[in-house]
CSV table of N, CA, C and O and ligand atoms in Angstrom, one decimal:
chain,number,residue,atom,x,y,z
A,1,MET,N,0.8,-1.2,0.2
A,1,MET,CA,-0.1,-0.1,0.0
A,1,MET,C,0.9,1.5,0.4
A,1,MET,O,1.8,1.3,0.8
A,2,ALA,N,0.3,2.2,-0.9
A,2,ALA,CA,1.1,3.3,-0.8
A,2,ALA,C,1.4,4.0,0.4
A,2,ALA,O,2.6,4.6,0.8
A,3,GLN,N,0.5,3.8,1.6
A,3,GLN,CA,0.3,4.8,2.9
A,3,GLN,C,1.8,4.3,3.5
A,3,GLN,O,2.2,4.8,4.4
A,4,ASP,N,1.9,3.0,3.3
A,4,ASP,CA,2.9,2.5,4.3
A,4,ASP,C,4.3,2.6,3.7
A,4,ASP,O,5.2,2.6,4.6
A,5,SER,N,4.5,3.1,2.7
A,5,SER,CA,5.6,3.5,2.0
A,5,SER,C,6.3,5.0,2.6
A,5,SER,O,7.3,5.3,2.4
A,6,THR,N,5.2,5.8,2.9
A,6,THR,CA,5.4,7.4,3.2
A,6,THR,C,5.3,7.5,4.9
A,6,THR,O,4.7,6.6,5.3
A,7,VAL,N,5.9,8.4,5.4
A,7,VAL,CA,5.5,9.0,6.6
A,7,VAL,C,5.7,10.5,6.6
A,7,VAL,O,6.2,11.1,5.6
A,8,MET,N,5.0,10.8,7.5
A,8,MET,CA,5.0,12.4,7.8
A,8,MET,C,5.7,12.7,8.7
A,8,MET,O,5.8,12.8,9.8
A,9,ILE,N,6.6,13.8,8.3
A,9,ILE,CA,7.5,14.7,9.0
A,9,ILE,C,7.2,16.2,9.1
A,9,ILE,O,7.5,16.8,8.0
A,10,HIS,N,6.9,17.1,10.0
A,10,HIS,CA,6.7,18.3,10.0
A,10,HIS,C,5.5,18.5,8.7
A,10,HIS,O,5.8,19.4,8.2
A,11,GLY,N,4.8,17.7,8.6
A,11,GLY,CA,3.6,17.7,7.8
A,11,GLY,C,4.0,17.6,6.4
A,11,GLY,O,2.8,17.7,5.6
A,12,SER,N,5.3,17.2,6.1
A,12,SER,CA,5.4,16.7,4.5
A,12,SER,C,5.6,15.2,4.6
A,12,SER,O,6.0,14.4,5.3
A,13,ALA,N,5.3,14.8,3.4
A,13,ALA,CA,5.1,13.2,3.1
A,13,ALA,C,6.6,12.8,3.0
A,13,ALA,O,7.3,13.6,1.8
A,14,TRP,N,7.4,11.9,3.4
A,14,TRP,CA,8.7,11.2,2.7
A,14,TRP,C,8.4,10.0,2.7
A,14,TRP,O,7.6,9.2,3.4
A,15,LYS,N,9.5,9.3,1.5
A,15,LYS,CA,9.4,8.1,1.2
A,15,LYS,C,10.4,7.3,2.1
A,15,LYS,O,11.5,7.9,2.7
A,16,ARG,N,9.7,6.4,2.8
A,16,ARG,CA,10.6,5.8,3.9
A,16,ARG,C,11.9,5.2,3.8
A,16,ARG,O,12.7,5.2,4.2
A,17,ALA,N,11.7,4.7,2.5
A,17,ALA,CA,13.0,4.2,1.8
A,17,ALA,C,14.1,5.4,1.6
A,17,ALA,O,15.2,4.9,2.0
A,18,ASP,N,13.5,6.2,1.6
A,18,ASP,CA,14.6,7.5,1.3
A,18,ASP,C,15.4,8.1,2.4
A,18,ASP,O,16.3,8.3,2.5
A,19,ILE,N,14.6,7.9,3.9
A,19,ILE,CA,15.1,8.3,5.0
A,19,ILE,C,15.7,6.7,6.0
A,19,ILE,O,16.6,7.0,6.8
A,20,ALA,N,15.7,5.9,5.2
A,20,ALA,CA,16.0,4.6,5.9
A,20,ALA,C,17.5,4.6,6.7
A,20,ALA,O,17.8,4.1,7.5
A,21,ASP,N,18.3,4.9,5.3
A,21,ASP,CA,19.8,4.9,5.6
A,21,ASP,C,20.0,5.9,6.8
A,21,ASP,O,20.9,5.5,7.6
A,22,ALA,N,19.5,7.0,6.8
A,22,ALA,CA,19.9,8.1,7.8
A,22,ALA,C,19.6,7.6,9.2
A,22,ALA,O,20.1,7.7,10.2
A,23,VAL,N,18.1,7.0,9.1
A,23,VAL,CA,17.5,6.4,10.6
A,23,VAL,C,18.5,5.4,11.2
A,23,VAL,O,18.9,5.3,12.2
A,24,ALA,N,18.9,4.7,10.0
A,24,ALA,CA,20.0,3.3,10.6
A,24,ALA,C,21.1,3.7,11.3
A,24,ALA,O,21.3,3.4,12.2
A,25,ASP,N,21.6,4.7,10.3
A,25,ASP,CA,22.8,5.5,10.7
A,25,ASP,C,22.9,6.2,12.3
A,25,ASP,O,23.4,6.0,13.3
A,26,CYS,N,21.4,6.7,12.5
A,26,CYS,CA,21.3,7.6,13.8
A,26,CYS,C,21.2,6.7,14.9
A,26,CYS,O,21.2,7.0,15.9
A,27,ARG,N,20.7,5.2,14.1
A,27,ARG,CA,20.2,4.5,15.9
A,27,ARG,C,21.5,4.2,16.5
A,27,ARG,O,21.4,3.6,17.4
A,28,SER,N,22.6,4.2,15.7
A,28,SER,CA,24.0,3.5,16.3
A,28,SER,C,24.4,4.6,17.0
A,28,SER,O,25.6,4.7,17.7
A,29,HIS,N,23.9,5.9,17.3
A,29,HIS,CA,24.4,6.7,18.1
A,29,HIS,C,23.5,7.2,19.4
A,29,HIS,O,22.5,6.7,19.5
A,30,GLN,N,24.2,7.6,20.4
A,30,GLN,CA,23.6,8.2,21.6
A,30,GLN,C,23.4,9.5,21.4
A,30,GLN,O,24.0,10.5,21.1
A,31,TRP,N,21.8,9.9,21.5
A,31,TRP,CA,21.3,11.0,21.7
A,31,TRP,C,21.0,11.8,22.9
A,31,TRP,O,20.5,11.1,23.6
A,32,ARG,N,21.3,13.0,23.0
A,32,ARG,CA,20.6,13.7,24.0
A,32,ARG,C,19.9,14.9,23.8
A,32,ARG,O,20.1,15.5,22.6
A,33,ARG,N,18.7,15.4,24.3
A,33,ARG,CA,17.9,16.4,24.1
A,33,ARG,C,18.7,18.0,24.5
A,33,ARG,O,18.9,17.6,25.8
A,34,GLU,N,18.9,18.8,23.6
A,34,GLU,CA,19.4,20.2,24.1
A,34,GLU,C,18.6,21.2,23.1
A,34,GLU,O,18.6,21.2,22.1
A,35,PRO,N,18.8,22.5,23.8
A,35,PRO,CA,18.5,23.3,23.3
A,35,PRO,C,20.0,23.7,22.0
A,35,PRO,O,20.9,23.7,22.5
A,36,TRP,N,19.1,24.2,20.9
A,36,TRP,CA,20.5,24.3,20.0
A,36,TRP,C,21.0,25.9,20.2
A,36,TRP,O,20.3,26.6,20.5
A,37,VAL,N,22.5,26.2,20.3
A,37,VAL,CA,22.9,27.2,20.4
A,37,VAL,C,24.3,27.4,19.6
A,37,VAL,O,24.5,26.5,18.9
A,38,CYS,N,24.2,28.8,19.1
A,38,CYS,CA,25.4,28.9,18.2
A,38,CYS,C,26.4,28.5,18.5
A,38,CYS,O,27.0,28.5,19.7
A,39,ARG,N,27.3,27.9,17.6
A,39,ARG,CA,28.9,27.5,18.3
A,39,ARG,C,29.9,28.5,17.3
A,39,ARG,O,29.4,28.9,16.1
A,40,ASP,N,31.3,27.9,17.6
A,40,ASP,CA,32.1,28.9,17.1
A,40,ASP,C,32.1,28.0,15.2
A,40,ASP,O,32.1,26.9,15.3
A,41,ALA,N,33.0,28.7,14.6
A,41,ALA,CA,33.2,28.3,13.2
A,41,ALA,C,34.5,28.7,12.6
A,41,ALA,O,34.9,29.7,12.8
A,42,LEU,N,34.7,28.2,11.5
A,42,LEU,CA,36.0,28.4,10.6
A,42,LEU,C,35.6,28.5,9.4
A,42,LEU,O,34.7,28.0,8.9
A,43,VAL,N,35.9,29.8,9.3
A,43,VAL,CA,35.3,30.4,8.1
A,43,VAL,C,36.6,30.5,6.9
A,43,VAL,O,37.6,31.6,7.1
A,44,GLN,N,36.7,29.8,5.8
A,44,GLN,CA,38.0,29.8,4.9
A,44,GLN,C,38.0,31.1,4.2
A,44,GLN,O,36.7,31.6,4.0
A,45,ARG,N,38.9,31.6,3.8
A,45,ARG,CA,38.8,32.6,3.0
A,45,ARG,C,37.9,32.6,1.8
A,45,ARG,O,37.5,33.9,1.2
A,46,THR,N,37.6,31.3,1.2
A,46,THR,CA,36.8,31.2,-0.1
A,46,THR,C,35.8,31.3,0.0
A,46,THR,O,34.8,31.0,-0.8
A,47,GLY,N,35.1,31.2,1.6
A,47,GLY,CA,33.7,31.3,1.8
A,47,GLY,C,33.3,30.1,2.2
A,47,GLY,O,32.1,30.1,2.8
A,48,THR,N,33.9,28.9,2.4
A,48,THR,CA,33.4,27.9,3.1
A,48,THR,C,33.6,27.7,4.4
A,48,THR,O,34.3,28.1,5.2
A,49,THR,N,32.3,27.4,5.1
A,49,THR,CA,32.0,27.6,6.5
A,49,THR,C,32.2,25.8,7.2
A,49,THR,O,31.3,25.4,7.0
A,50,SER,N,33.1,25.9,8.4
A,50,SER,CA,33.2,24.6,8.9
A,50,SER,C,32.9,24.5,10.2
A,50,SER,O,33.7,25.8,10.9
A,51,LEU,N,32.4,23.6,11.1
A,51,LEU,CA,32.0,23.8,12.6
A,51,LEU,C,33.3,23.7,13.1
A,51,LEU,O,34.2,22.9,12.8
A,52,PHE,N,33.6,24.8,13.9
A,52,PHE,CA,35.0,24.7,14.8
A,52,PHE,C,34.8,23.8,16.1
A,52,PHE,O,34.0,24.2,17.1
A,53,VAL,N,35.5,22.7,16.2
A,53,VAL,CA,35.7,21.8,17.3
A,53,VAL,C,37.2,21.6,17.9
A,53,VAL,O,37.4,20.7,18.3
A,54,GLY,N,37.9,22.9,18.0
A,54,GLY,CA,39.0,22.7,18.7
A,54,GLY,C,39.9,22.3,17.3
A,54,GLY,O,41.0,22.3,18.1
A,55,GLN,N,39.7,22.2,16.4
A,55,GLN,CA,40.8,21.4,15.4
A,55,GLN,C,41.9,22.6,15.2
A,55,GLN,O,41.5,23.4,15.4
A,56,ARG,N,43.2,22.2,14.6
A,56,ARG,CA,44.0,23.1,14.3
A,56,ARG,C,43.7,23.8,13.1
A,56,ARG,O,42.9,23.2,12.1
A,57,TYR,N,44.1,25.0,12.6
A,57,TYR,CA,43.7,25.7,11.4
A,57,TYR,C,44.9,26.7,11.1
A,57,TYR,O,45.5,27.1,12.1
A,58,ASP,N,45.2,27.0,10.0
A,58,ASP,CA,45.8,28.1,9.4
A,58,ASP,C,45.3,29.3,9.2
A,58,ASP,O,44.6,29.4,8.9
A,59,PRO,N,45.5,30.4,9.9
A,59,PRO,CA,45.1,31.6,10.1
A,59,PRO,C,45.1,32.5,8.6
A,59,PRO,O,44.7,33.4,8.4
A,60,GLU,N,46.1,31.8,8.0
A,60,GLU,CA,46.1,32.4,6.8
A,60,GLU,C,45.0,32.1,5.9
A,60,GLU,O,44.6,32.9,4.9
A,61,PHE,N,44.5,31.0,6.0
A,61,PHE,CA,43.4,30.5,5.1
A,61,PHE,C,42.1,30.6,6.0
A,61,PHE,O,41.1,30.5,5.1
A,62,TYR,N,41.9,30.6,7.4
A,62,TYR,CA,41.0,30.4,8.0
A,62,TYR,C,40.6,31.6,8.9
A,62,TYR,O,41.8,31.9,9.6
A,63,GLU,N,39.4,31.9,9.0
A,63,GLU,CA,39.3,33.0,10.2
A,63,GLU,C,38.0,32.0,11.2
A,63,GLU,O,37.0,31.7,10.7
A,64,MET,N,38.5,32.4,12.4
A,64,MET,CA,37.6,31.7,13.5
A,64,MET,C,36.6,32.8,13.9
A,64,MET,O,36.7,33.7,14.4
A,65,VAL,N,35.4,32.4,13.9
A,65,VAL,CA,34.1,33.6,13.9
A,65,VAL,C,33.3,32.7,15.4
A,65,VAL,O,33.0,31.9,15.1
A,66,ARG,N,33.7,33.2,16.4
A,66,ARG,CA,33.0,33.0,17.9
A,66,ARG,C,31.4,33.1,17.3
A,66,ARG,O,30.6,34.1,16.7
A,67,GLY,N,30.7,31.8,17.5
A,67,GLY,CA,29.2,32.1,17.4
A,67,GLY,C,28.6,32.0,16.0
A,67,GLY,O,27.6,32.4,15.4
A,68,GLY,N,29.9,31.8,15.2
A,68,GLY,CA,29.6,32.0,13.3
A,68,GLY,C,28.6,30.7,12.9
A,68,GLY,O,28.5,30.8,11.9
A,69,TRP,N,28.6,29.6,13.7
A,69,TRP,CA,28.1,28.4,13.3
A,69,TRP,C,26.4,28.7,13.7
A,69,TRP,O,26.0,28.6,14.8
A,70,ARG,N,25.6,29.0,12.6
A,70,ARG,CA,24.3,29.6,13.1
A,70,ARG,C,23.1,28.6,13.0
A,70,ARG,O,21.9,28.9,13.3
A,71,HIS,N,23.0,27.5,12.5
A,71,HIS,CA,22.4,26.7,12.3
A,71,HIS,C,22.8,24.9,11.8
A,71,HIS,O,24.0,25.0,11.2
A,72,ASP,N,22.0,23.9,12.1
A,72,ASP,CA,22.4,22.8,11.7
A,72,ASP,C,21.0,22.2,11.0
A,72,ASP,O,19.8,22.8,11.2
A,73,HIS,N,21.3,21.1,10.4
A,73,HIS,CA,20.1,20.2,9.8
A,73,HIS,C,19.8,18.9,10.3
A,73,HIS,O,20.9,18.4,10.7
A,74,CYS,N,18.6,18.7,10.5
A,74,CYS,CA,18.2,17.3,10.8
A,74,CYS,C,18.7,16.5,9.9
A,74,CYS,O,18.8,16.2,8.9
A,75,GLU,N,19.6,15.3,10.7
A,75,GLU,CA,20.2,14.6,9.9
A,75,GLU,C,19.3,13.5,8.8
A,75,GLU,O,19.4,12.8,8.0
A,76,VAL,N,18.1,13.5,9.5
A,76,VAL,CA,17.0,12.7,8.7
A,76,VAL,C,16.0,13.5,7.9
A,76,VAL,O,16.3,13.0,6.6
A,77,CYS,N,15.6,14.8,7.9
A,77,CYS,CA,14.5,15.5,7.2
A,77,CYS,C,14.9,16.6,6.9
A,77,CYS,O,14.2,17.5,6.0
A,78,TRP,N,16.3,17.1,7.4
A,78,TRP,CA,17.0,18.3,6.9
A,78,TRP,C,16.3,19.4,7.3
A,78,TRP,O,16.2,20.7,7.0
A,79,TRP,N,15.7,19.4,8.4
A,79,TRP,CA,14.5,20.3,9.5
A,79,TRP,C,15.9,21.4,9.8
A,79,TRP,O,16.7,20.9,10.4
A,80,THR,N,15.3,23.0,10.1
A,80,THR,CA,16.7,23.4,10.6
A,80,THR,C,16.6,23.6,11.9
A,80,THR,O,15.3,24.1,12.5
A,81,LEU,N,17.8,23.5,12.4
A,81,LEU,CA,17.8,23.8,14.1
A,81,LEU,C,18.5,25.1,14.1
A,81,LEU,O,19.6,25.2,13.5
A,82,ALA,N,18.0,25.9,15.0
A,82,ALA,CA,18.6,27.3,15.1
A,82,ALA,C,18.3,28.0,16.5
A,82,ALA,O,17.6,27.4,17.1
A,83,GLU,N,19.2,28.6,16.9
A,83,GLU,CA,19.1,29.3,18.4
A,83,GLU,C,17.9,30.0,18.3
A,83,GLU,O,17.7,31.1,17.6
A,84,GLY,N,17.2,30.2,19.8
A,84,GLY,CA,15.8,30.8,19.9
A,84,GLY,C,14.7,30.4,18.7
A,84,GLY,O,14.5,29.5,18.5
A,85,GLY,N,13.8,31.4,19.6
A,85,GLY,CA,12.3,30.9,18.4
A,85,GLY,C,11.8,29.7,19.2
A,85,GLY,O,12.0,29.3,20.3
A,86,ASP,N,10.7,29.3,18.2
A,86,ASP,CA,9.7,27.9,18.7
A,86,ASP,C,10.8,26.7,19.2
A,86,ASP,O,11.7,26.9,18.6
A,87,GLU,N,10.1,26.1,20.1
A,87,GLU,CA,10.7,25.1,20.3
A,87,GLU,C,11.0,24.0,19.3
A,87,GLU,O,12.0,23.0,19.2
A,88,GLU,N,10.1,23.8,18.1
A,88,GLU,CA,10.2,23.0,17.3
A,88,GLU,C,11.5,23.1,16.5
A,88,GLU,O,12.1,22.0,15.8
A,89,HIS,N,12.3,24.3,16.4
A,89,HIS,CA,13.3,24.8,15.6
A,89,HIS,C,14.4,24.6,16.4
A,89,HIS,O,15.8,24.5,16.2
A,90,SER,N,14.3,25.1,18.0
A,90,SER,CA,15.2,25.5,18.9
A,90,SER,C,15.6,24.4,19.8
A,90,SER,O,16.7,24.3,20.4
A,91,ILE,N,14.8,23.1,19.9
A,91,ILE,CA,15.2,22.2,20.7
A,91,ILE,C,15.2,20.8,19.7
A,91,ILE,O,14.5,20.8,18.9
A,92,GLY,N,16.3,20.4,20.1
A,92,GLY,CA,16.7,18.8,19.3
A,92,GLY,C,17.6,18.0,20.0
A,92,GLY,O,18.1,18.1,21.4
A,93,TYR,N,17.8,17.0,19.2
A,93,TYR,CA,18.7,15.8,19.7
A,93,TYR,C,19.9,15.9,19.3
A,93,TYR,O,20.4,15.9,18.2
A,94,THR,N,21.2,15.8,19.7
A,94,THR,CA,22.1,15.6,19.5
A,94,THR,C,23.5,14.5,20.0
A,94,THR,O,23.2,14.1,21.0
A,95,ASP,N,24.2,14.3,19.5
A,95,ASP,CA,25.2,13.1,19.7
A,95,ASP,C,26.6,14.1,20.2
A,95,ASP,O,27.6,13.3,20.0
A,96,GLY,N,26.4,15.5,20.1
A,96,GLY,CA,27.8,16.1,20.2
A,96,GLY,C,28.1,16.7,19.1
A,96,GLY,O,28.9,17.8,19.4
A,97,ARG,N,27.9,16.3,17.8
A,97,ARG,CA,28.0,16.9,16.5
A,97,ARG,C,26.9,17.1,15.8
A,97,ARG,O,26.9,18.2,15.1
A,98,ARG,N,26.4,16.0,15.4
A,98,ARG,CA,25.3,16.0,14.7
A,98,ARG,C,23.7,16.0,15.4
A,98,ARG,O,23.9,16.0,16.5
A,99,TRP,N,22.9,16.8,14.6
A,99,TRP,CA,21.7,17.0,15.1
A,99,TRP,C,20.4,16.4,14.2
A,99,TRP,O,20.5,16.0,13.2
A,100,ILE,N,19.5,15.8,15.3
A,100,ILE,CA,18.3,15.3,14.4
A,100,ILE,C,17.3,16.2,15.5
A,100,ILE,O,16.9,16.7,16.4
A,101,CYS,N,16.1,16.5,14.5
A,101,CYS,CA,14.9,17.3,15.2
A,101,CYS,C,14.4,16.2,16.1
A,101,CYS,O,14.1,15.0,16.0
A,102,ARG,N,13.1,16.8,17.0
A,102,ARG,CA,12.3,16.1,17.7
A,102,ARG,C,11.3,15.4,17.0
A,102,ARG,O,11.4,14.0,17.5
A,103,GLU,N,11.1,15.8,16.1
A,103,GLU,CA,9.8,14.5,15.7
A,103,GLU,C,10.5,13.4,15.0
A,103,GLU,O,10.1,12.2,15.1
A,104,CYS,N,11.6,13.6,14.2
A,104,CYS,CA,12.5,12.4,13.9
A,104,CYS,C,12.9,11.6,14.8
A,104,CYS,O,12.8,10.4,15.0
A,105,TYR,N,13.4,12.4,15.9
A,105,TYR,CA,13.9,11.5,17.2
A,105,TYR,C,12.7,10.7,18.0
A,105,TYR,O,12.7,9.3,17.8
A,106,HIS,N,11.3,11.4,17.9
A,106,HIS,CA,10.5,10.4,18.5
A,106,HIS,C,9.7,9.4,17.5
A,106,HIS,O,9.3,8.4,18.2
A,107,GLN,N,9.7,9.6,16.3
A,107,GLN,CA,9.0,8.8,15.3
A,107,GLN,C,10.1,7.8,14.9
A,107,GLN,O,9.7,6.6,15.0
A,108,PHE,N,11.6,8.1,14.9
A,108,PHE,CA,12.3,7.1,14.4
A,108,PHE,C,13.3,6.3,15.0
A,108,PHE,O,13.9,5.3,15.2
A,109,ILE,N,13.7,7.3,16.2
A,109,ILE,CA,15.0,6.7,17.2
A,109,ILE,C,14.5,6.5,18.5
A,109,ILE,O,14.8,5.2,18.8
A,110,GLU,N,13.5,6.8,18.9
A,110,GLU,CA,13.0,6.3,20.4
A,110,GLU,C,12.1,5.3,20.1
A,110,GLU,O,12.1,4.3,21.1
A,111,THR,N,11.2,5.2,19.3
A,111,THR,CA,10.2,4.0,19.0
A,111,THR,C,11.0,3.0,18.2
A,111,THR,O,10.1,1.9,18.2
A,112,GLN,N,11.9,3.2,17.9
A,112,GLN,CA,12.6,2.2,16.9
A,112,GLN,C,11.6,1.6,15.3
A,112,GLN,O,12.0,0.5,15.2
A,113,ALA,N,10.8,2.4,15.4
A,113,ALA,CA,9.7,2.2,14.4
A,113,ALA,C,9.9,2.8,13.0
A,113,ALA,O,10.2,3.9,12.9
A,114,LEU,N,10.1,2.1,11.8
A,114,LEU,CA,10.3,2.6,10.6
A,114,LEU,C,9.3,1.7,9.5
A,114,LEU,O,10.0,0.9,9.6
B,1,LIG,ZN1,14.0,15.4,11.4
Protein backbone atom coordinates (compact mmCIF):
# COMPACT_ATOMS: atom_id res chain seq x y z
CA MET A 1 0.00 0.00 0.00
CA ALA A 2 1.23 3.47 -0.82
CA GLN A 3 0.47 4.71 2.68
CA ASP A 4 2.90 2.24 4.19
CA SER A 5 5.78 3.52 2.11
CA THR A 6 5.47 7.14 3.26
CA VAL A 7 5.80 8.84 6.61
CA MET A 8 4.82 12.35 7.67
CA ILE A 9 7.55 14.61 9.06
CA HIS A 10 6.67 18.22 9.91
CA GLY A 11 3.57 17.89 7.75
CA SER A 12 5.40 16.67 4.65
CA ALA A 13 5.26 13.17 3.20
CA TRP A 14 8.59 11.35 2.97
CA LYS A 15 9.35 8.01 1.35
CA ARG A 16 10.48 5.65 4.08
CA ALA A 17 13.07 4.21 1.70
CA ASP A 18 14.65 7.65 1.29
CA ILE A 19 15.29 8.12 5.00
CA ALA A 20 15.98 4.51 5.99
CA ASP A 21 19.76 4.83 5.70
CA ALA A 22 19.89 8.04 7.75
CA VAL A 23 17.64 6.55 10.42
CA ALA A 24 19.69 3.36 10.64
CA ASP A 25 22.85 5.41 10.96
CA CYS A 26 21.34 7.65 13.65
CA ARG A 27 20.21 4.65 15.70
CA SER A 28 23.82 3.63 16.21
CA HIS A 29 24.51 6.91 18.05
CA GLN A 30 23.64 8.14 21.52
CA TRP A 31 21.41 11.23 21.45
CA ARG A 32 20.63 13.73 24.15
CA ARG A 33 17.98 16.44 24.16
CA GLU A 34 19.47 19.92 24.08
CA PRO A 35 18.58 23.45 23.10
CA TRP A 36 20.40 24.41 19.94
CA VAL A 37 22.91 27.24 20.49
CA CYS A 38 25.29 28.97 18.10
CA ARG A 39 28.78 27.51 18.07
CA ASP A 40 32.11 28.71 16.75
CA ALA A 41 32.91 28.37 13.08
CA LEU A 42 35.96 28.36 10.88
CA VAL A 43 35.35 30.43 7.80
CA GLN A 44 37.68 29.76 4.92
CA ARG A 45 38.79 32.79 2.96
CA THR A 46 37.10 31.20 -0.05
CA GLY A 47 33.77 31.29 1.81
CA THR A 48 33.36 27.72 3.05
CA THR A 49 32.24 27.48 6.67
CA SER A 50 32.98 24.56 8.98
CA LEU A 51 32.09 23.90 12.58
CA PHE A 52 34.99 24.69 14.89
CA VAL A 53 35.55 21.84 17.33
CA GLY A 54 39.05 22.71 18.45
CA GLN A 55 40.85 21.54 15.31
CA ARG A 56 44.10 23.17 14.24
CA TYR A 57 43.77 25.67 11.44
CA ASP A 58 45.95 28.00 9.45
CA PRO A 59 44.92 31.61 10.16
CA GLU A 60 46.26 32.56 6.78
CA PHE A 61 43.41 30.65 5.17
CA TYR A 62 40.77 30.51 7.89
CA GLU A 63 39.12 32.93 10.24
CA MET A 64 37.63 31.67 13.50
CA VAL A 65 34.25 33.30 14.09
CA ARG A 66 32.80 33.08 17.60
CA GLY A 67 29.17 31.99 17.40
CA GLY A 68 29.49 31.85 13.62
CA TRP A 69 27.84 28.43 13.28
CA ARG A 70 24.23 29.54 13.18
CA HIS A 71 22.19 26.49 12.32
CA ASP A 72 22.25 22.77 11.73
CA HIS A 73 20.00 20.47 9.75
CA CYS A 74 18.25 17.35 10.96
CA GLU A 75 20.21 14.31 9.79
CA VAL A 76 17.00 12.66 8.67
CA CYS A 77 14.63 15.31 7.27
CA TRP A 78 16.92 18.35 6.88
CA TRP A 79 14.69 20.41 9.24
CA THR A 80 16.55 23.56 10.33
CA LEU A 81 17.63 23.81 13.96
CA ALA A 82 18.69 27.24 15.18
CA GLU A 83 19.03 29.28 18.33
CA GLY A 84 15.94 30.86 19.90
CA GLY A 85 12.44 30.93 18.49
CA ASP A 86 9.93 28.14 18.83
CA GLU A 87 10.89 24.81 20.32
CA GLU A 88 10.28 22.92 17.08
CA HIS A 89 13.39 24.64 15.73
CA SER A 90 15.35 25.47 18.87
CA ILE A 91 15.35 22.10 20.66
CA GLY A 92 16.70 18.93 19.16
CA TYR A 93 18.75 15.86 19.88
CA THR A 94 22.50 15.78 19.40
CA ASP A 95 25.27 13.23 19.56
CA GLY A 96 27.68 16.08 20.25
CA ARG A 97 28.29 16.84 16.60
CA ARG A 98 25.21 16.09 14.54
CA TRP A 99 21.55 16.92 15.18
CA ILE A 100 18.16 15.43 14.61
CA CYS A 101 14.85 17.19 15.10
CA ARG A 102 12.46 16.23 17.89
CA GLU A 103 9.92 14.81 15.47
CA CYS A 104 12.39 12.44 13.81
CA TYR A 105 13.80 11.43 17.18
CA HIS A 106 10.38 10.53 18.56
CA GLN A 107 9.22 8.84 15.36
CA PHE A 108 12.31 6.84 14.42
CA ILE A 109 14.94 6.74 17.16
CA GLU A 110 12.91 6.52 20.35
CA THR A 111 10.32 4.09 19.05
CA GLN A 112 12.61 2.11 16.71
CA ALA A 113 9.78 2.04 14.19
CA LEU A 114 10.17 2.65 10.47
ZN1 LIG B 1 13.94 15.57 11.28
